[in-house]
Coordinates of C-alpha atoms in Angstrom, one line a residue:
X277 CA 17.0 30.6 -20.6
X278 CA 17.6 26.8 -20.2
X279 CA 18.0 25.2 -16.8
X280 CA 21.3 23.9 -15.6
X281 CA 21.6 21.3 -12.9
X282 CA 24.3 20.3 -10.5
X283 CA 25.8 16.8 -10.1
X284 CA 23.1 15.9 -7.5
X285 CA 20.3 16.9 -9.9
X286 CA 19.3 20.1 -8.2
X287 CA 19.0 23.4 -10.1
X288 CA 21.8 25.9 -9.9
X289 CA 19.2 28.5 -8.8
X290 CA 16.3 27.3 -6.6
X291 CA 12.9 27.6 -8.2
X292 CA 11.2 29.3 -5.2
X293 CA 11.1 29.3 -1.5
X294 CA 11.6 25.8 -0.2
X295 CA 8.7 25.0 2.2
X296 CA 5.9 26.6 0.1
X297 CA 7.3 24.8 -3.0
X298 CA 7.2 21.5 -1.2
X299 CA 3.7 22.1 -0.1
X300 CA 2.6 23.0 -3.6
X301 CA 4.1 19.8 -5.1
X302 CA 2.8 17.5 -2.4
X303 CA -0.7 19.0 -2.7
X304 CA -1.0 17.8 -6.3
X305 CA 0.9 14.5 -6.0
X306 CA -1.2 11.4 -6.6
X307 CA 1.4 9.1 -5.0
X308 CA 4.2 9.4 -2.4
X309 CA 7.2 11.5 -3.6
X310 CA 10.7 10.6 -2.5
X311 CA 13.2 13.2 -1.3
X312 CA 15.5 13.1 -4.4
X313 CA 12.5 13.7 -6.6
X314 CA 11.3 16.6 -4.5
X315 CA 14.8 18.1 -4.3
X316 CA 15.2 17.9 -8.1
X317 CA 11.8 19.6 -8.6
X318 CA 12.3 22.5 -6.2
X319 CA 16.0 23.0 -6.9
X320 CA 17.2 22.7 -3.3
X321 CA 19.7 20.3 -1.8
X322 CA 18.5 16.9 -0.6
X323 CA 19.5 17.6 3.1
X324 CA 17.6 20.9 3.1
X325 CA 14.5 19.2 1.6
X326 CA 14.7 16.4 4.2
X327 CA 14.8 19.0 7.0
X328 CA 12.0 21.1 5.6
X329 CA 9.7 18.0 5.3
X330 CA 10.3 17.1 8.9
X331 CA 9.6 20.7 10.0
X332 CA 6.4 20.8 8.0
X333 CA 5.2 17.5 9.5
X334 CA 6.0 18.7 13.0
X335 CA 4.3 22.1 12.3
X336 CA 1.1 20.4 11.1
X337 CA 1.0 18.2 14.2
X338 CA 1.5 21.1 16.5
X339 CA -1.2 23.1 14.9
X340 CA -3.6 20.1 15.0
X341 CA -4.4 20.5 11.2
X342 CA -7.0 18.1 9.6
X343 CA -4.2 16.6 7.6
X344 CA -0.7 15.3 8.2
X345 CA 2.5 14.8 6.2
X346 CA 4.2 11.5 6.6
X347 CA 6.4 9.0 4.8
X348 CA 4.7 6.0 3.3
X349 CA 6.1 3.5 0.8
X350 CA 9.4 5.3 0.5
X351 CA 8.0 8.8 -0.1
X352 CA 6.1 11.8 1.4
X353 CA 2.4 12.5 1.0
X354 CA -0.4 14.3 2.7
X355 CA -3.0 12.2 4.5
X356 CA -6.2 12.9 6.4
X357 CA -5.5 12.9 10.1
X358 CA -6.9 9.8 11.7
X359 CA -9.4 11.5 13.9
X360 CA -11.0 13.1 10.9
X361 CA -11.0 10.0 8.7
X362 CA -14.6 9.2 9.3
X363 CA -15.7 12.6 8.0
X364 CA -13.8 12.1 4.8
X365 CA -14.9 8.5 4.4
X366 CA -18.5 9.4 4.8
X367 CA -18.2 12.0 2.1
X368 CA -16.2 9.9 -0.4
X369 CA -18.0 6.6 0.1
X370 CA -21.6 8.0 0.3
X371 CA -23.7 5.8 -1.9
X372 CA -20.8 3.7 -3.0
X373 CA -19.7 0.1 -2.2
X374 CA -16.0 0.8 -2.2
X375 CA -15.0 -1.1 1.0
X376 CA -13.4 -4.5 0.7
X377 CA -15.5 -7.4 1.9
X378 CA -14.4 -9.4 4.9
X379 CA -13.4 -12.2 2.5
X380 CA -11.2 -9.9 0.5
X381 CA -9.6 -8.5 3.7
X382 CA -8.8 -12.0 5.0
X383 CA -7.4 -13.0 1.6
X384 CA -5.3 -9.9 1.4
X385 CA -3.9 -10.6 4.9
X386 CA -2.8 -14.1 3.9
X387 CA -1.1 -12.8 0.8
X388 CA 0.6 -10.0 2.9
X389 CA 2.1 -12.5 5.4
X390 CA 2.8 -15.5 3.2
X391 CA 3.9 -13.8 0.0
X392 CA 4.9 -14.8 -2.6
X393 CA 2.0 -17.2 -2.5
X394 CA -0.2 -19.1 -5.0
X395 CA -4.0 -19.0 -5.1
X396 CA -4.2 -22.6 -4.1
X397 CA -2.1 -22.0 -1.0
X398 CA -4.3 -19.0 0.0
X399 CA -7.4 -21.2 -0.6
X400 CA -6.0 -23.9 1.6
X401 CA -5.2 -21.5 4.4
X402 CA -8.7 -19.9 4.3
X403 CA -10.5 -23.1 3.6
X404 CA -12.5 -21.7 0.7
X405 CA -12.0 -20.9 -3.0
X406 CA -10.5 -17.4 -3.4
X407 CA -10.4 -17.0 -7.2
X408 CA -13.1 -14.3 -7.2
X409 CA -11.6 -12.4 -4.3
X410 CA -8.1 -12.5 -5.8
X411 CA -9.5 -11.0 -9.0
X412 CA -10.9 -8.2 -6.9
X413 CA -7.6 -7.5 -5.2
X414 CA -5.8 -7.6 -8.6
X415 CA -8.3 -5.1 -10.1
X416 CA -7.8 -2.8 -7.2
X417 CA -4.1 -2.9 -7.4
X418 CA -3.5 -4.3 -4.0
X419 CA -1.8 -7.5 -5.2
X420 CA 0.2 -8.4 -8.3
X421 CA 1.8 -11.4 -10.0
X422 CA 5.2 -12.3 -8.7
X423 CA 6.4 -15.0 -11.0
X424 CA 5.7 -18.8 -10.9
X425 CA 6.3 -21.5 -8.4
X426 CA 9.3 -23.5 -9.5
X427 CA 7.8 -26.8 -8.3
X428 CA 4.2 -26.6 -9.6
X429 CA 4.3 -23.8 -12.1
X430 CA 1.5 -22.0 -10.3
X431 CA 1.3 -18.2 -10.5
X432 CA 2.5 -16.5 -7.3
X433 CA 1.1 -13.3 -5.9
X434 CA 2.5 -10.5 -3.6
X435 CA 1.2 -7.2 -2.3
X436 CA 2.0 -4.0 -4.1
X437 CA 3.5 -0.6 -3.2
X438 CA -0.1 0.7 -3.3
X439 CA -1.0 -1.8 -0.6
X440 CA 1.7 -0.3 1.6
X441 CA 0.5 3.2 0.8
X442 CA -3.2 2.4 1.6
X443 CA -2.4 0.9 5.1
X444 CA 0.1 3.6 5.8
X445 CA 3.4 1.7 6.3
X446 CA 6.8 2.0 4.6
X447 CA 7.6 -1.6 4.2
X448 CA 6.4 -5.1 5.0
X449 CA 8.7 -5.2 7.9
X450 CA 6.3 -2.9 9.7
X451 CA 3.4 -5.4 9.5
X452 CA 2.3 -6.6 13.0
X453 CA 3.7 -9.9 14.1
X454 CA 0.8 -12.1 13.0
X455 CA 2.5 -14.6 10.7
X456 CA 3.1 -17.2 13.4
X457 CA -0.6 -17.5 13.9
X458 CA -1.1 -18.6 10.2
X459 CA -0.8 -22.3 9.3
X460 CA 2.7 -23.3 8.2
X461 CA 2.9 -24.1 4.5
X462 CA 4.5 -27.5 5.2
X463 CA 1.3 -28.6 7.0
X464 CA -0.8 -27.9 3.9
X465 CA 0.9 -30.1 1.4
X466 CA -1.5 -33.0 1.8
X467 CA -4.5 -30.7 1.6
X468 CA -3.1 -29.0 -1.5
X469 CA -2.4 -32.3 -3.2
X470 CA -6.0 -33.4 -2.6
X471 CA -7.4 -30.0 -3.7
X472 CA -5.4 -30.3 -7.0
X473 CA -6.7 -33.8 -7.7
X474 CA -10.3 -32.7 -6.8
X475 CA -10.8 -29.1 -8.0
X476 CA -14.3 -28.9 -6.6
X477 CA -13.2 -29.8 -3.1
X478 CA -12.8 -26.2 -1.9
X479 CA -16.1 -24.5 -0.9
X480 CA -17.1 -21.3 -2.6
X481 CA -16.7 -18.3 -0.4
X482 CA -20.1 -16.8 0.3
X483 CA -18.7 -13.3 0.2
X484 CA -17.1 -13.7 -3.2
X485 CA -20.3 -12.6 -5.0
X486 CA -20.2 -9.3 -3.1
X487 CA -16.6 -8.7 -3.8

């Protein structure tokens, strides 16, 4: 028998009990799932799904489970509870060099607060060449191209939805107020002009080789 759906995308007849169905879907999800997607999959109204997700999250918190359910990057997903992160990290990263270097973290921070931003501007802010580090961030899916600078034609970069997911926030508006402590772009124009005319002027970041 074929499935029929209502105007809001839910099934005429729910697939199964709501909360266990949500748990089953979220258990296998490899990215955050938004409420409409979950509602369509389980065949329950959006309002009911929203309420059930909140109830599940509160229940896990009350029980002190090793995982939690929270909204990140516009969707819901299971995450290891913070106090048990070290246990999981030790297991997953044993024998691996999966952590970002200090240089990569600093470069990622500049992109996050100054995006969209070119490599040259990031290099000027950090005072070192960041080409190698930017390649690492691109490969890991933490930053992506965001068009070109209309004035110089340089490629611009921004953080990705995966970046939001990894640091556990829903939008860039939730970033701590650190931007005022970064140099203003207007103060860097002379340095950038000099760097463009002398490509070798920027020092090579000592951490790049490790990234």
